[in-house]
Amino acid sequence: MSTEEKAAAAASAANGNGNGNGNGTAAQGLSIVARTQGQLVRRRFFRHRGAMISLTILVLVILLAYTSIGFAGIPGWWIWNYYTPGKVVNRGAPTLSLWPTFLGGDGFAIGEHPFGQDDLGRDYFALTMRGAQISILIAFVVGIVGTLIGVIIGALAGYYRGWVESGLMRFTDVMITIPILVIAAVLGQKFGGAGPLVLAIVIGLVLWTGLARLIRGEFLSLREKEFVEAARALGAKPTRIIFRHILPNTVGVITVAATLLIANAILLETALSFLGFGVRAPDTSLGLLVSTYQNAFATRPWLFWWPGLFIITIALTVNFIGDGLRDAFDPRQNRVRA
Amino acid sequence: MAPFIIRRLFISFFVLLGATFIVYVLVASAGDPRNALLESTDPGKANKIAAMTRNLSLDVPIIPRYFAWLGGALGCLIGKCDLGNTASGAPVSGGLAVAMGSTLRLVVFALVIAIVVGVSIGMITALRQYSGLDYSVTFLAFLFFSLPVFWIAVLMKQFLAIKFNDWLKAPSIPPWVIVVTAVVAGLIAAGVVGGDRRRRLAAFGGASVAVALLMIYFAVTDWFAEPRIGPVAMIAMSAITAVAATALFAGFRSRIVLYATLVTAVVGVICYFALDSILADPTTLLVVGLLVLALIVGAGIGAAMGGLYRSQAVKACMLTAFGCGGLIFASQLLAALPAYSAKVNGVVVATIGATTPNFSGNFWETTLDQLGHLLLPTIAIVLISIAAYTRYTRSSMLEVMNADYIRTARAKGLTERTVVVRHGFRNALIPITTIVALDVGGLIGGAIITETVFGWSGMGKYFNDALKIPDPNAVMGFFLVTGTAIVLFNMIADITYGFLDPRIRLS
């Protein structure tokens, strides 16, 4: 007997006990499949069309950014790099053409510089890819650091209650009082020169407050549940209860919050770089590119369009994935959204 | 309630104190403000460095310097504010007050629009869940969430300001614009109305034809070259306002409310003709006074005619009076537009600053000048915050509309309007109030990027400039205001929640 058949039999038995006249109709006609919570969540997520499209696009963008010009010394497949100035051809206009010939266009062609060149003659595709690399790197590092800190602080405050909770939550209140852009700008001013990775870790150190409050709330309700009481009665230590019993039950909340944190971090990084408190030249990021060329919009609009489009694409896809995850983890959600 | 508030105040004070310490230490250690001077070749640089050291007390270590600053700042509690000097020697409190006024003007305006529009859209999408309209609004909300303000700002400068001003010099509406606008308006109307296919088709047809006719009228009469609200338009729009106010507050079953609002609208139209001479060049005080008077008259008409439906009639008539007042105001503004446009060489929508430098004109022209400068930054702020309000209202409304008491309300035979507005919407507003309160606190300091992009010399620019130096006193002045606002509005959010929702208060 396979697992599915077993489950179906069990379901029909339960059905029969319930209404008194069931005699295995479910086992004959409908096949009921037992699914674990994880399988249900995955199923709901994979059927969320917006999230799946977004995930595909995001993966493609990440692959494009990191393989095209290479990263950390590994060479990529794109012929230009983002730092060598060259000869400006045709005012640096983009050579990318997607307009088919039968509609009066030039046909599909990538050309020498698909995204054009900047005023120094650097290839703008390579520059944009470098910006995307840095922005994505920062966003994910911020997401990881912020989630780690938020989970630890929220878990400790929610589990231990008492003075641990009041101390940690007052500290969280203090951090919430400081507007994120303000503290990030102050830290960026201090650490921005030390490279994007340091900047990302530092931003992550201030972006955990929302997550900490969320996790604390989850812990407050879960710690009163019977299974925690059972674990405690069996003599489990607090660390074991926190990490083996309660934390796995908050995975949904954490995943969703972490995804939205990444989306926030993308926009925060671009905003910081735009204000001049983030990534510094000669390295670049998408926000810095927009900032540098915002006045070129009237004359050379491509210098402005490309980095902006990449910011929006990354932020939008991450937001949609977060939305799909939230729907997938929501136990009230039975209907699979188209 | 009182012990709760006092306890909150007490905790908030110490939270704020802790935050000031963190910010002060971080800013003070972010860099030496004298570095820029050290590198300069200015012959008097030794004096300047000495002056800056004196202004910012840079010869004192950071921790004692913080406590010296704190001593001065705590003086604000007893009315003797001393927030120290900026790097250039000016007192912080003076510059801060100017910046604050400028920011408030920007933020309040934007916030009101964002709340009204965002909440309405959120409510409509909740009532039409899983419709085409719902999906489109959801997508747009996510798009606006993901838009960097500075990027959209540059686009707006180009298309809504520069191109629009050029267009306004020789306005012409090409046919395809009319067609596209009409179709979009029809689609929105069909989505809002909902219901079966026939109803939606009727809404689509009605709205698109109406919009098309209106735009053809604009094109034929060259309306944009000399915009105005004529008598016919005034009468029609006042009547629409009256009907809409009735629909919102009372519904059409109670005819008496409709009559009351229509009477209010008639009074409004009479004022439109009668007030022309008074409104030629009024003072701000007069305009505000007239608005208050209009609200009083509206309330009076509602109270006198309302009968059994007095409270609804008063609200609906006040809204109608407000709408009519707004229409009269708008007609006067539009009438002043050609003169204003000539004065500023056609730059009606400005891209930078809060006013045109050295501009002088009568009340309507200066108002137009301020509005023209407010337009782009306001749209930028509204676009970003509207997305959040729409989402919150939608989810809150969906939650409420699935509640048992809504089913009870339906079961006892209330009209759909009463169920949605009185039982659903009012309860859905409770969590939104808290979110709005939190947002107000955040926005006062949160418009940093918008202000930078649009050259708006408010709090955000003040902070940005101060941090570039970095000047701890000026940054702290900024933070003291924004931090206090956040803490205060956090508290207000908690208290209003308890006040609005008895379930919270009693438990």
PDB file of C-alpha atoms in Angstrom, chain B residues 15 34 82 87 128 159 164 194 207 266 268 272 275 303 307 315 366 380 400 410 446 488 491-492:
ATOM      1  CA  VAL B  15      13.466  56.022  24.718  1.00  0.00           C
ATOM      2  CA  ARG B  34      37.202  70.815  10.018  1.00  0.00           C
ATOM      3  CA  ASP B  82      19.358  76.033  23.483  1.00  0.00           C
ATOM      4  CA  ALA B  87      29.222  74.905  12.179  1.00  0.00           C
ATOM      5  CA  ARG B 128     -14.315  44.236  -5.780  1.00  0.00           C
ATOM      6  CA  PHE B 159       7.176  65.173 -18.472  1.00  0.00           C
ATOM      7  CA  PHE B 164       3.586  70.196 -19.821  1.00  0.00           C
ATOM      8  CA  GLY B 194     -18.835  45.863 -10.864  1.00  0.00           C
ATOM      9  CA  ALA B 207     -18.059  56.992 -18.534  1.00  0.00           C
ATOM     10  CA  VAL B 266     -27.929  76.189  -4.779  1.00  0.00           C
ATOM     11  CA  GLY B 268     -23.101  77.642  -3.300  1.00  0.00           C
ATOM     12  CA  TYR B 272     -20.312  81.794  -7.035  1.00  0.00           C
ATOM     13  CA  LEU B 275     -18.717  86.774  -4.325  1.00  0.00           C
ATOM     14  CA  ALA B 303     -29.873  70.954  10.788  1.00  0.00           C
ATOM     15  CA  GLY B 307     -35.645  66.272  10.244  1.00  0.00           C
ATOM     16  CA  LYS B 315     -22.510  66.004   7.624  1.00  0.00           C
ATOM     17  CA  THR B 366       0.942  83.918  -5.187  1.00  0.00           C
ATOM     18  CA  ALA B 380       6.025  62.159  -5.564  1.00  0.00           C
ATOM     19  CA  VAL B 400     -13.861  43.300   8.463  1.00  0.00           C
ATOM     20  CA  ARG B 410     -26.881  41.832   6.127  1.00  0.00           C
ATOM     21  CA  GLY B 446      11.115  61.144   5.904  1.00  0.00           C
ATOM     22  CA  LEU B 488       4.596  61.370  20.015  1.00  0.00           C
ATOM     23  CA  MET B 491       1.793  57.304  21.481  1.00  0.00           C
ATOM     24  CA  ILE B 492      -1.130  58.983  19.776  1.00  0.00           C
TER      25      ILE B 492
END
